[in-house]
mmCIF file of C-alpha atoms in Angstrom:
data_model
loop_
_atom_site.group_PDB
_atom_site.id
_atom_site.type_symbol
_atom_site.label_atom_id
_atom_site.label_comp_id
_atom_site.label_asym_id
_atom_site.label_seq_id
_atom_site.Cartn_x
_atom_site.Cartn_y
_atom_site.Cartn_z
ATOM 1 C CA MET A 19 1.509 7.905 -21.800
ATOM 2 C CA THR A 20 3.647 10.863 -22.780
ATOM 3 C CA ASP A 21 1.280 13.237 -21.028
ATOM 4 C CA CYS A 22 0.434 12.813 -18.023
ATOM 5 C CA ILE A 23 2.142 13.082 -14.917
ATOM 6 C CA ALA A 24 1.558 10.169 -11.530
ATOM 7 C CA ILE A 25 1.749 12.038 -8.046
ATOM 8 C CA ILE A 26 1.795 9.165 -5.515
ATOM 9 C CA LEU A 27 1.102 10.139 -1.530
ATOM 10 C CA GLY A 28 3.044 8.986 0.782
ATOM 11 C CA GLY A 29 0.913 9.045 3.601
ATOM 12 C CA GLY A 30 0.546 10.205 7.309
ATOM 13 C CA ALA A 31 1.477 8.942 10.292
ATOM 14 C CA GLY A 32 0.129 5.448 10.060
ATOM 15 C CA SER A 33 -1.047 5.116 13.411
ATOM 16 C CA ARG A 34 -3.685 2.649 12.185
ATOM 17 C CA LEU A 35 -0.862 0.142 10.807
ATOM 18 C CA TYR A 36 1.093 0.667 14.185
ATOM 19 C CA PRO A 37 3.374 -1.163 14.958
ATOM 20 C CA LEU A 38 4.392 -2.286 11.584
ATOM 21 C CA THR A 39 5.154 1.844 10.737
ATOM 22 C CA LEU A 40 6.952 2.234 13.922
ATOM 23 C CA LEU A 41 10.112 2.197 12.095
ATOM 24 C CA ARG A 42 8.599 3.074 8.722
ATOM 25 C CA SER A 43 6.047 4.912 6.476
ATOM 26 C CA LYS A 44 3.017 3.298 4.855
ATOM 27 C CA PRO A 45 4.015 2.502 1.587
ATOM 28 C CA ALA A 46 7.583 1.145 3.424
ATOM 29 C CA VAL A 47 5.228 -1.784 4.663
ATOM 30 C CA PRO A 48 6.610 -4.992 3.270
ATOM 31 C CA LEU A 49 3.946 -7.254 0.928
ATOM 32 C CA ALA A 50 3.597 -10.915 -0.320
ATOM 33 C CA GLY A 51 7.366 -11.665 1.245
ATOM 34 C CA LYS A 52 9.373 -9.836 -0.998
ATOM 35 C CA TYR A 53 7.362 -6.864 -2.033
ATOM 36 C CA ARG A 54 6.443 -3.022 -0.406
ATOM 37 C CA LEU A 55 3.229 -1.325 -1.139
ATOM 38 C CA ILE A 56 4.844 1.366 -3.052
ATOM 39 C CA ASP A 57 5.654 -1.133 -5.394
ATOM 40 C CA VAL A 58 2.053 -1.489 -6.583
ATOM 41 C CA PRO A 59 1.081 1.890 -7.479
ATOM 42 C CA VAL A 60 4.825 2.349 -9.001
ATOM 43 C CA SER A 61 4.301 -0.928 -11.007
ATOM 44 C CA ASN A 62 0.866 -0.079 -12.201
ATOM 45 C CA CYS A 63 2.324 3.365 -13.396
ATOM 46 C CA ILE A 64 5.204 1.376 -15.205
ATOM 47 C CA ASN A 65 2.747 -0.683 -16.891
ATOM 48 C CA SER A 66 0.498 1.852 -18.270
ATOM 49 C CA ASN A 67 3.548 3.970 -19.623
ATOM 50 C CA VAL A 68 2.881 6.387 -16.980
ATOM 51 C CA ASN A 69 6.860 7.263 -16.358
ATOM 52 C CA LYS A 70 7.375 10.604 -14.737
ATOM 53 C CA ILE A 71 6.242 9.881 -11.180
ATOM 54 C CA PHE A 72 6.824 11.917 -7.848
ATOM 55 C CA VAL A 73 6.321 10.056 -4.643
ATOM 56 C CA LEU A 74 5.592 12.823 -1.682
ATOM 57 C CA THR A 75 7.014 11.404 1.834
ATOM 58 C CA GLN A 76 7.017 12.920 5.159
ATOM 59 C CA PHE A 77 6.814 10.570 8.160
ATOM 60 C CA ASN A 78 9.782 7.918 8.872
ATOM 61 C CA SER A 79 10.576 7.903 5.173
ATOM 62 C CA ALA A 80 14.608 6.930 5.291
ATOM 63 C CA SER A 81 13.384 3.007 4.450
ATOM 64 C CA LEU A 82 10.937 4.188 1.855
ATOM 65 C CA ASN A 83 13.506 6.316 0.277
ATOM 66 C CA ARG A 84 15.964 3.666 -0.041
ATOM 67 C CA HIS A 85 14.030 1.699 -1.315
ATOM 68 C CA LEU A 86 12.993 3.466 -4.021
ATOM 69 C CA ALA A 87 16.982 4.656 -5.042
ATOM 70 C CA HIS A 88 17.830 0.891 -4.985
ATOM 71 C CA THR A 89 14.732 0.015 -7.242
ATOM 72 C CA TYR A 90 13.602 2.296 -9.769
ATOM 73 C CA ARG A 91 16.228 3.710 -12.460
ATOM 74 C CA PHE A 92 14.840 4.661 -15.837
ATOM 75 C CA ASP A 93 17.434 4.065 -18.797
ATOM 76 C CA ASN A 94 18.119 7.126 -20.712
ATOM 77 C CA TYR A 95 15.943 6.430 -23.250
ATOM 78 C CA ARG A 96 12.904 6.222 -21.815
ATOM 79 C CA ARG A 97 13.130 9.579 -20.129
ATOM 80 C CA GLY A 98 11.305 8.810 -17.013
ATOM 81 C CA PHE A 99 12.216 8.942 -13.283
ATOM 82 C CA VAL A 100 10.861 7.926 -10.210
ATOM 83 C CA THR A 101 11.920 11.158 -7.549
ATOM 84 C CA VAL A 102 10.912 11.596 -3.669
ATOM 85 C CA MET A 103 9.956 14.645 -3.039
ATOM 86 C CA ALA A 104 9.948 15.296 0.471
ATOM 87 C CA ALA A 105 8.149 17.604 3.234
ATOM 88 C CA GLU A 106 10.751 20.615 2.979
ATOM 89 C CA GLN A 107 10.604 24.343 4.155
ATOM 90 C CA THR A 108 10.387 26.616 1.815
ATOM 91 C CA GLN A 109 9.241 30.618 1.505
ATOM 92 C CA ARG A 110 6.444 29.759 0.802
ATOM 93 C CA SER A 111 5.368 27.455 3.444
ATOM 94 C CA ALA A 112 7.501 26.400 6.778
ATOM 95 C CA ASN A 113 4.572 23.733 7.913
ATOM 96 C CA TRP A 114 4.631 19.913 6.897
ATOM 97 C CA PHE A 115 2.125 18.776 5.025
ATOM 98 C CA GLN A 116 -0.915 19.119 6.453
ATOM 99 C CA GLY A 117 -3.123 16.841 4.359
ATOM 100 C CA THR A 118 -3.065 15.275 0.399
ATOM 101 C CA ALA A 119 -4.036 18.379 -1.577
ATOM 102 C CA ASP A 120 -1.582 20.387 1.091
ATOM 103 C CA ALA A 121 1.088 17.761 -0.429
ATOM 104 C CA VAL A 122 0.405 18.444 -3.886
ATOM 105 C CA ARG A 123 0.223 21.768 -3.549
ATOM 106 C CA GLN A 124 3.649 22.522 -1.441
ATOM 107 C CA CYS A 125 5.184 20.270 -4.472
ATOM 108 C CA ILE A 126 3.729 21.973 -7.632
ATOM 109 C CA PRO A 127 6.917 24.394 -8.281
ATOM 110 C CA HIS A 128 8.552 21.261 -8.405
ATOM 111 C CA VAL A 129 5.630 19.408 -10.234
ATOM 112 C CA SER A 130 4.240 22.125 -12.520
ATOM 113 C CA ILE A 131 7.391 22.521 -14.521
ATOM 114 C CA TYR A 132 7.066 19.384 -16.554
ATOM 115 C CA ARG A 133 3.977 20.735 -18.286
ATOM 116 C CA GLN A 134 1.760 17.683 -18.805
ATOM 117 C CA LYS A 135 -1.953 18.263 -19.524
ATOM 118 C CA TYR A 136 -3.067 15.352 -16.952
ATOM 119 C CA ALA A 137 -1.921 14.461 -13.577
ATOM 120 C CA LEU A 138 -2.866 11.211 -11.851
ATOM 121 C CA ILE A 139 -2.774 11.497 -8.283
ATOM 122 C CA LEU A 140 -1.915 7.950 -6.471
ATOM 123 C CA SER A 141 -2.665 6.438 -2.562
ATOM 124 C CA GLY A 142 0.514 4.744 -2.008
ATOM 125 C CA ASP A 143 -0.545 1.913 0.257
ATOM 126 C CA GLN A 144 -3.498 0.141 -0.963
ATOM 127 C CA LEU A 145 -3.534 -3.226 -3.065
ATOM 128 C CA TYR A 146 -5.101 -3.158 -6.967
ATOM 129 C CA SER A 147 -4.013 -3.782 -10.283
ATOM 130 C CA MET A 148 -4.748 -1.170 -12.618
ATOM 131 C CA ASP A 149 -3.886 0.086 -16.259
ATOM 132 C CA TYR A 150 -3.981 4.070 -16.201
ATOM 133 C CA ARG A 151 -4.495 4.781 -19.616
ATOM 134 C CA LYS A 152 -8.171 3.343 -19.122
ATOM 135 C CA ILE A 153 -8.742 5.892 -16.770
ATOM 136 C CA ILE A 154 -7.125 8.871 -18.647
ATOM 137 C CA ASP A 155 -9.449 7.679 -21.627
ATOM 138 C CA HIS A 156 -12.613 7.483 -19.921
ATOM 139 C CA HIS A 157 -11.563 10.939 -18.569
ATOM 140 C CA MET A 158 -10.710 12.287 -22.209
ATOM 141 C CA ALA A 159 -13.886 10.981 -23.814
ATOM 142 C CA ASN A 160 -16.428 12.275 -21.184
ATOM 143 C CA ASP A 161 -14.971 15.897 -21.050
ATOM 144 C CA ALA A 162 -14.373 16.057 -18.046
ATOM 145 C CA ALA A 163 -12.090 18.179 -15.637
ATOM 146 C CA VAL A 164 -11.523 15.920 -12.915
ATOM 147 C CA THR A 165 -11.888 12.208 -12.902
ATOM 148 C CA VAL A 166 -12.582 10.201 -9.565
ATOM 149 C CA ALA A 167 -12.185 6.013 -9.619
ATOM 150 C CA THR A 168 -14.654 4.271 -7.932
ATOM 151 C CA ILE A 169 -15.319 1.594 -6.537
ATOM 152 C CA PRO A 170 -19.021 -0.536 -5.746
ATOM 153 C CA VAL A 171 -19.365 -0.898 -1.932
ATOM 154 C CA THR A 172 -22.378 -2.589 -0.340
ATOM 155 C CA ALA A 173 -24.575 -0.924 2.512
ATOM 156 C CA GLU A 174 -22.369 -2.172 5.549
ATOM 157 C CA GLU A 175 -18.856 -0.757 3.723
ATOM 158 C CA ALA A 176 -19.909 2.586 2.428
ATOM 159 C CA PRO A 177 -20.029 4.395 5.816
ATOM 160 C CA GLY A 178 -15.908 3.815 6.129
ATOM 161 C CA PHE A 179 -15.831 5.909 2.462
ATOM 162 C CA GLY A 180 -16.597 9.453 0.764
ATOM 163 C CA ILE A 181 -19.475 8.357 -0.859
ATOM 164 C CA LEU A 182 -20.404 9.797 -4.816
ATOM 165 C CA LYS A 183 -23.811 10.357 -6.332
ATOM 166 C CA THR A 184 -23.308 10.164 -9.981
ATOM 167 C CA ASP A 185 -26.543 10.297 -12.695
ATOM 168 C CA GLU A 186 -26.536 8.519 -15.970
ATOM 169 C CA HIS A 187 -23.982 9.781 -17.613
ATOM 170 C CA GLN A 188 -21.453 8.978 -14.215
ATOM 171 C CA GLU A 189 -20.997 12.431 -13.958
ATOM 172 C CA ILE A 190 -20.675 13.097 -10.284
ATOM 173 C CA THR A 191 -23.342 15.307 -8.683
ATOM 174 C CA GLU A 192 -23.032 14.520 -4.780
ATOM 175 C CA PHE A 193 -20.270 13.500 -2.506
ATOM 176 C CA TYR A 194 -20.650 11.970 1.106
ATOM 177 C CA GLU A 195 -18.009 11.692 3.556
ATOM 178 C CA LYS A 196 -18.758 8.556 5.711
ATOM 179 C CA PRO A 197 -22.036 8.565 5.495
ATOM 180 C CA GLN A 198 -24.339 7.145 8.249
ATOM 181 C CA ASP A 199 -28.046 7.373 6.602
ATOM 182 C CA LEU A 200 -27.684 5.783 3.008
ATOM 183 C CA SER A 201 -30.846 7.017 1.704
ATOM 184 C CA GLY A 202 -31.061 8.660 -1.812
ATOM 185 C CA LYS A 203 -26.923 7.689 -2.014
ATOM 186 C CA SER A 204 -27.041 4.876 -4.210
ATOM 187 C CA SER A 205 -26.208 4.821 -8.070
ATOM 188 C CA MET A 206 -26.554 3.596 -11.281
ATOM 189 C CA VAL A 207 -23.954 -0.167 -11.214
ATOM 190 C CA SER A 208 -23.788 -2.771 -13.297
ATOM 191 C CA GLU A 209 -26.033 -5.894 -13.121
ATOM 192 C CA SER A 210 -23.716 -8.184 -11.548
ATOM 193 C CA MET A 211 -22.916 -5.222 -8.881
ATOM 194 C CA GLU A 212 -26.205 -4.695 -8.476
ATOM 195 C CA ALA A 213 -27.430 -8.269 -7.916
ATOM 196 C CA ALA A 214 -24.372 -8.647 -4.842
ATOM 197 C CA GLY A 215 -25.955 -5.732 -3.513
ATOM 198 C CA ARG A 216 -22.694 -3.173 -3.890
ATOM 199 C CA VAL A 217 -24.542 -0.099 -5.305
ATOM 200 C CA TYR A 218 -22.741 2.735 -3.432
ATOM 201 C CA LEU A 219 -19.820 4.026 -4.894
ATOM 202 C CA ALA A 220 -16.903 4.842 -3.025
ATOM 203 C CA SER A 221 -14.042 6.691 -3.855
ATOM 204 C CA MET A 222 -10.645 5.065 -4.474
ATOM 205 C CA GLY A 223 -9.009 7.681 -4.127
ATOM 206 C CA ILE A 224 -7.421 7.841 -7.290
ATOM 207 C CA TYR A 225 -7.948 11.252 -9.244
ATOM 208 C CA VAL A 226 -7.009 12.641 -12.803
ATOM 209 C CA PHE A 227 -7.089 15.959 -13.174
ATOM 210 C CA ASP A 228 -6.532 18.704 -15.494
ATOM 211 C CA SER A 229 -3.035 19.698 -14.791
ATOM 212 C CA GLU A 230 -3.969 23.275 -14.841
ATOM 213 C CA LEU A 231 -6.838 23.043 -13.045
ATOM 214 C CA LEU A 232 -5.511 21.184 -10.157
ATOM 215 C CA PHE A 233 -3.083 23.909 -9.809
ATOM 216 C CA GLN A 234 -5.647 26.598 -9.676
ATOM 217 C CA ALA A 235 -8.138 24.740 -7.427
ATOM 218 C CA LEU A 236 -4.875 24.365 -4.949
ATOM 219 C CA ASP A 237 -3.470 27.822 -5.414
ATOM 220 C CA GLN A 238 -6.807 29.213 -5.079
ATOM 221 C CA HIS A 239 -7.997 27.649 -1.676
ATOM 222 C CA PRO A 240 -4.858 27.654 0.265
ATOM 223 C CA ASP A 241 -6.872 26.493 3.556
ATOM 224 C CA ASP A 242 -8.312 23.890 1.275
ATOM 225 C CA HIS A 243 -6.117 20.572 2.871
ATOM 226 C CA ASP A 244 -7.494 17.473 1.838
ATOM 227 C CA PHE A 245 -8.867 15.942 -2.464
ATOM 228 C CA GLY A 246 -11.658 13.806 -0.329
ATOM 229 C CA LYS A 247 -12.829 16.192 2.006
ATOM 230 C CA GLN A 248 -12.660 19.373 0.117
ATOM 231 C CA ILE A 249 -11.142 19.638 -3.069
ATOM 232 C CA ILE A 250 -13.192 17.263 -4.786
ATOM 233 C CA PRO A 251 -16.507 18.819 -3.489
ATOM 234 C CA ARG A 252 -15.757 21.777 -4.291
ATOM 235 C CA ALA A 253 -15.310 20.792 -7.842
ATOM 236 C CA ILE A 254 -18.384 18.825 -8.427
ATOM 237 C CA ASP A 255 -19.848 22.390 -7.934
ATOM 238 C CA LYS A 256 -17.644 24.090 -10.419
ATOM 239 C CA VAL A 257 -16.587 22.272 -13.205
ATOM 240 C CA LYS A 258 -17.651 18.542 -15.172
ATOM 241 C CA VAL A 259 -16.599 15.426 -12.667
ATOM 242 C CA VAL A 260 -17.004 11.984 -13.915
ATOM 243 C CA SER A 261 -16.845 8.912 -11.853
ATOM 244 C CA TYR A 262 -14.868 6.078 -13.138
ATOM 245 C CA PRO A 263 -16.087 2.701 -12.225
ATOM 246 C CA PHE A 264 -13.643 -0.029 -11.115
ATOM 247 C CA GLU A 265 -14.963 -3.414 -10.301
ATOM 248 C CA GLY A 266 -11.312 -5.638 -10.142
ATOM 249 C CA TYR A 267 -10.140 -6.613 -6.432
ATOM 250 C CA TRP A 268 -8.791 -3.306 -4.370
ATOM 251 C CA SER A 269 -7.826 -3.398 -0.251
ATOM 252 C CA ASP A 270 -6.747 -0.094 1.459
ATOM 253 C CA ILE A 271 -4.301 -1.011 3.620
ATOM 254 C CA GLY A 272 -5.169 1.207 6.693
ATOM 255 C CA THR A 273 -5.455 -1.606 9.283
ATOM 256 C CA ILE A 274 -3.591 -4.258 11.110
ATOM 257 C CA ARG A 275 -6.507 -6.296 9.751
ATOM 258 C CA SER A 276 -6.722 -4.593 6.471
ATOM 259 C CA TYR A 277 -3.127 -5.964 5.993
ATOM 260 C CA TYR A 278 -3.351 -9.061 7.166
ATOM 261 C CA ASP A 279 -5.995 -10.385 5.461
ATOM 262 C CA ALA A 280 -4.954 -8.864 2.322
ATOM 263 C CA SER A 281 -1.661 -10.843 2.939
ATOM 264 C CA LEU A 282 -3.396 -13.914 3.238
ATOM 265 C CA MET A 283 -5.561 -13.752 0.420
ATOM 266 C CA LEU A 284 -2.427 -13.953 -1.560
ATOM 267 C CA THR A 285 -2.376 -17.305 -0.555
ATOM 268 C CA ASP A 286 -5.566 -18.502 -1.808
ATOM 269 C CA PRO A 287 -5.636 -20.656 -5.150
ATOM 270 C CA LEU A 288 -6.919 -17.810 -7.316
ATOM 271 C CA PRO A 289 -6.580 -14.647 -5.545
ATOM 272 C CA GLY A 290 -8.208 -11.843 -5.848
ATOM 273 C CA PHE A 291 -4.978 -9.766 -6.587
ATOM 274 C CA ASN A 292 -3.089 -11.903 -8.915
ATOM 275 C CA ILE A 293 1.121 -11.130 -8.931
ATOM 276 C CA TYR A 294 1.664 -13.333 -11.240
ATOM 277 C CA ASP A 295 0.293 -11.598 -13.803
ATOM 278 C CA THR A 296 3.442 -11.386 -16.525
ATOM 279 C CA ASN A 297 1.220 -8.580 -18.811
ATOM 280 C CA LYS A 298 1.135 -6.428 -15.080
ATOM 281 C CA ARG A 299 4.715 -7.106 -13.729
ATOM 282 C CA LEU A 300 4.644 -5.909 -9.466
ATOM 283 C CA TYR A 301 8.134 -4.606 -9.585
ATOM 284 C CA THR A 302 11.053 -4.562 -6.445
ATOM 285 C CA ASN A 303 14.273 -4.238 -5.701
ATOM 286 C CA ALA A 304 15.877 -6.933 -7.517
ATOM 287 C CA ARG A 305 18.300 -8.383 -4.491
ATOM 288 C CA MET A 306 19.736 -11.161 -6.135
ATOM 289 C CA LEU A 307 19.068 -13.747 -2.972
ATOM 290 C CA PRO A 308 19.275 -17.645 -3.487
ATOM 291 C CA PRO A 309 16.632 -20.261 -4.020
ATOM 292 C CA ALA A 310 14.788 -20.985 -1.059
ATOM 293 C CA LYS A 311 16.089 -24.168 1.154
ATOM 294 C CA ILE A 312 13.172 -26.136 2.210
ATOM 295 C CA SER A 313 14.419 -29.463 4.257
ATOM 296 C CA GLY A 314 11.114 -31.342 4.664
ATOM 297 C CA ALA A 315 8.976 -29.265 5.648
ATOM 298 C CA LYS A 316 5.561 -29.278 4.547
ATOM 299 C CA PHE A 317 3.497 -26.594 3.051
ATOM 300 C CA ALA A 318 -0.072 -25.879 2.129
ATOM 301 C CA ASP A 319 -1.379 -22.802 0.465
ATOM 302 C CA SER A 320 1.633 -20.392 1.301
ATOM 303 C CA LEU A 321 3.940 -18.315 -0.250
ATOM 304 C CA VAL A 322 7.342 -18.870 0.011
ATOM 305 C CA SER A 323 9.764 -15.660 -0.438
ATOM 306 C CA GLU A 324 13.377 -16.789 -2.139
ATOM 307 C CA GLY A 325 16.201 -16.577 0.390
ATOM 308 C CA SER A 326 14.552 -18.612 2.679
ATOM 309 C CA ILE A 327 16.022 -21.948 4.985
ATOM 310 C CA ILE A 328 12.840 -23.645 6.551
ATOM 311 C CA GLY A 329 13.846 -27.147 7.916
ATOM 312 C CA GLU A 330 11.455 -30.175 8.852
ATOM 313 C CA SER A 331 8.541 -27.872 10.103
ATOM 314 C CA SER A 332 4.674 -27.448 9.423
ATOM 315 C CA ILE A 333 3.425 -24.017 7.290
ATOM 316 C CA THR A 334 -0.314 -23.249 6.007
ATOM 317 C CA ARG A 335 -2.019 -20.712 4.993
ATOM 318 C CA SER A 336 0.865 -18.079 5.642
ATOM 319 C CA VAL A 337 3.644 -15.498 3.752
ATOM 320 C CA ILE A 338 6.868 -16.362 4.298
ATOM 321 C CA GLY A 339 9.602 -13.376 3.629
ATOM 322 C CA ILE A 340 12.926 -13.022 2.472
ATOM 323 C CA ARG A 341 15.525 -14.692 3.838
ATOM 324 C CA SER A 342 13.598 -16.389 6.357
ATOM 325 C CA CYS A 343 14.987 -18.550 8.725
ATOM 326 C CA ILE A 344 12.898 -21.313 10.754
ATOM 327 C CA GLY A 345 14.117 -23.909 12.323
ATOM 328 C CA ASN A 346 12.470 -27.922 12.869
ATOM 329 C CA HIS A 347 9.396 -29.195 14.225
ATOM 330 C CA THR A 348 7.552 -25.730 14.338
ATOM 331 C CA THR A 349 4.137 -25.236 13.521
ATOM 332 C CA ILE A 350 3.204 -21.895 11.410
ATOM 333 C CA ARG A 351 -0.717 -21.139 10.429
ATOM 334 C CA ASP A 352 -2.111 -18.446 9.211
ATOM 335 C CA SER A 353 0.312 -16.062 9.998
ATOM 336 C CA VAL A 354 2.502 -13.332 7.782
ATOM 337 C CA LEU A 355 6.556 -13.116 8.296
ATOM 338 C CA LEU A 356 8.212 -10.265 6.677
ATOM 339 C CA GLY A 357 11.771 -12.264 6.972
ATOM 340 C CA ALA A 358 14.749 -10.139 7.084
ATOM 341 C CA ASP A 359 17.286 -7.875 5.933
ATOM 342 C CA TYR A 360 20.523 -10.241 6.826
ATOM 343 C CA TYR A 361 21.430 -13.784 7.281
ATOM 344 C CA PRO A 362 22.436 -15.453 10.910
ATOM 345 C CA LEU A 363 25.594 -14.637 11.713
ATOM 346 C CA HIS A 364 28.521 -17.136 11.307
ATOM 347 C CA GLY A 365 31.057 -14.561 12.385
ATOM 348 C CA LEU A 366 31.839 -11.567 12.864
ATOM 349 C CA GLU A 367 33.377 -10.836 9.813
ATOM 350 C CA SER A 368 29.881 -9.964 8.422
ATOM 351 C CA SER A 369 29.771 -6.820 6.768
ATOM 352 C CA GLU A 370 25.760 -7.169 6.216
ATOM 353 C CA ARG A 371 23.513 -4.098 8.026
ATOM 354 C CA ILE A 372 22.355 -5.622 11.275
ATOM 355 C CA GLU A 373 19.311 -3.690 12.901
ATOM 356 C CA GLY A 374 17.979 -6.970 15.067
ATOM 357 C CA PRO A 375 19.019 -9.900 17.283
ATOM 358 C CA GLU A 376 21.935 -11.476 15.512
ATOM 359 C CA GLN A 377 19.999 -15.239 14.799
ATOM 360 C CA PRO A 378 16.360 -13.637 12.856
ATOM 361 C CA GLY A 379 14.120 -16.270 12.551
ATOM 362 C CA VAL A 380 12.179 -19.067 13.936
ATOM 363 C CA GLY A 381 13.592 -21.835 16.561
ATOM 364 C CA ASP A 382 12.402 -25.263 16.879
ATOM 365 C CA HIS A 383 9.479 -26.917 18.540
ATOM 366 C CA ALA A 384 7.743 -23.053 18.115
ATOM 367 C CA PHE A 385 4.181 -22.487 17.489
ATOM 368 C CA ILE A 386 2.525 -19.548 15.878
ATOM 369 C CA GLU A 387 -0.582 -18.926 14.729
ATOM 370 C CA GLY A 388 -3.067 -15.698 13.620
ATOM 371 C CA THR A 389 0.396 -13.560 13.731
ATOM 372 C CA ILE A 390 2.178 -10.801 11.752
ATOM 373 C CA VAL A 391 6.015 -11.029 12.630
ATOM 374 C CA ASP A 392 7.769 -7.943 11.311
ATOM 375 C CA LYS A 393 11.495 -8.087 9.977
ATOM 376 C CA ASN A 394 14.651 -8.796 11.821
ATOM 377 C CA VAL A 395 12.398 -10.814 14.775
ATOM 378 C CA ARG A 396 14.099 -14.064 16.899
ATOM 379 C CA ILE A 397 11.114 -16.148 17.794
ATOM 380 C CA GLY A 398 13.031 -18.459 20.278
ATOM 381 C CA ASN A 399 12.702 -22.267 20.751
ATOM 382 C CA LYS A 400 9.488 -23.408 22.362
ATOM 383 C CA CYS A 401 7.591 -20.093 21.781
ATOM 384 C CA ILE A 402 3.638 -20.171 21.731
ATOM 385 C CA ILE A 403 2.007 -17.075 19.546
ATOM 386 C CA ARG A 404 -1.671 -17.417 19.173
ATOM 387 C CA ASN A 405 -4.456 -15.144 20.021
ATOM 388 C CA LYS A 406 -6.394 -17.841 22.277
ATOM 389 C CA GLU A 407 -8.409 -15.736 24.394
ATOM 390 C CA GLY A 408 -9.956 -13.175 20.758
ATOM 391 C CA VAL A 409 -7.748 -10.593 22.243
ATOM 392 C CA GLN A 410 -8.789 -7.365 20.200
ATOM 393 C CA GLU A 411 -6.599 -4.639 21.076
ATOM 394 C CA HIS A 412 -3.470 -5.353 24.301
ATOM 395 C CA ASP A 413 -0.001 -3.853 24.351
ATOM 396 C CA GLY A 414 2.509 -6.252 26.132
ATOM 397 C CA GLU A 415 6.005 -6.862 26.267
ATOM 398 C CA ASN A 416 7.429 -7.069 22.556
ATOM 399 C CA PHE A 417 3.705 -7.531 21.232
ATOM 400 C CA TYR A 418 0.871 -6.076 20.381
ATOM 401 C CA ILE A 419 -3.000 -7.163 19.155
ATOM 402 C CA ARG A 420 -4.268 -5.188 17.173
ATOM 403 C CA ASP A 421 -7.601 -6.211 15.303
ATOM 404 C CA GLY A 422 -7.202 -9.548 16.958
ATOM 405 C CA VAL A 423 -4.002 -9.853 15.351
ATOM 406 C CA VAL A 424 -0.978 -10.763 17.078
ATOM 407 C CA VAL A 425 2.236 -8.403 15.589
ATOM 408 C CA ILE A 426 5.250 -8.847 16.760
ATOM 409 C CA PRO A 427 7.237 -5.577 15.925
ATOM 410 C CA LYS A 428 10.429 -5.279 14.359
ATOM 411 C CA ASN A 429 14.248 -6.368 15.287
ATOM 412 C CA VAL A 430 12.824 -7.755 18.509
ATOM 413 C CA SER A 431 13.676 -11.234 20.185
ATOM 414 C CA ILE A 432 11.544 -13.425 21.659
ATOM 415 C CA PRO A 433 12.963 -15.111 24.232
ATOM 416 C CA ASP A 434 12.599 -19.590 24.310
ATOM 417 C CA GLU A 435 10.060 -20.789 25.487
ATOM 418 C CA THR A 436 8.360 -17.380 25.762
ATOM 419 C CA VAL A 437 3.704 -18.044 25.644
ATOM 420 C CA ILE A 438 1.606 -15.123 23.812
#
């Protein structure tokens, strides 16, 4: 796909994913033990032969920038690139990005020089697999000016999304931002979706624009800062906007609960998002780590990343990240461990970058359940971490509870025999 450029939105402050976004942006949050969320849209682009990719960043972007620089380097024959566009002061604007549309507006001078016919707008914090060539073909076949990827949702889910209404030709006629009253807002969907009660079309935040139309719309309406709330509704009234129906797995990783649920979904025997599909590879930084070493541990329905060293412990329905060191007689259930950026130090001569405790990992005789453990964390011997009382929200010393999930933030050390 040589006539399309991709623009991936790096997201805002990510307050609903805090504390995972304490030291990083949303797209930089680790996924499935070894990837990052940004790898999903970038990999979709590469697999779809969309090779000119801009990533727009603003908040806590150092980790994301470092990951992109180390990971995505195209050869001279492909003539592609993944370029980070950070918020910057210019003669046109001295402000930070004010929203999704404003972020693209401020980057037009850098994007427009490639003169691609189509612009593909993507989010950097969603989990799904999509061949973008199909949505662009759909856009061309319907002679659309704008195409919005949509996914059918139930009445229970609909109030959390922008809901679109379509006619029999899949042309979008109405837009409702997070409607509470769903009367008359259903659309025609497939028989399987209708049988499941999924008759409301939610915007996925994935758009195809005719490039010239996009640049004109952003230039003519400088106070329109958001695609979903302003640019798309305005376009519906003026040009042909069509729906591209998508019925595969899709998760908007916007909260701790959605991140936790999506992560554990990957441990299912047949997960909705298949990271083992060789035709739709998920790319990431090639770290050249050694294989995982397992010494008597018992596993069930879990992912274990390379470089891990695990003793005689029990791990059930959990994701174990890179370089995870877990001791003996420890139990881990329904948890997500993001791993570490370095191994426990065996001497002061180590040249690795050390951000947290010198001995990251989980000690002996520990018990962890229903927890997200961020990177470079030390959990001492005989610690117990579980939300036994079912607390939904709480800020504690070196831990948080969000949506009922315990989160241990990055770089902290939990002393021996601590009970959370």
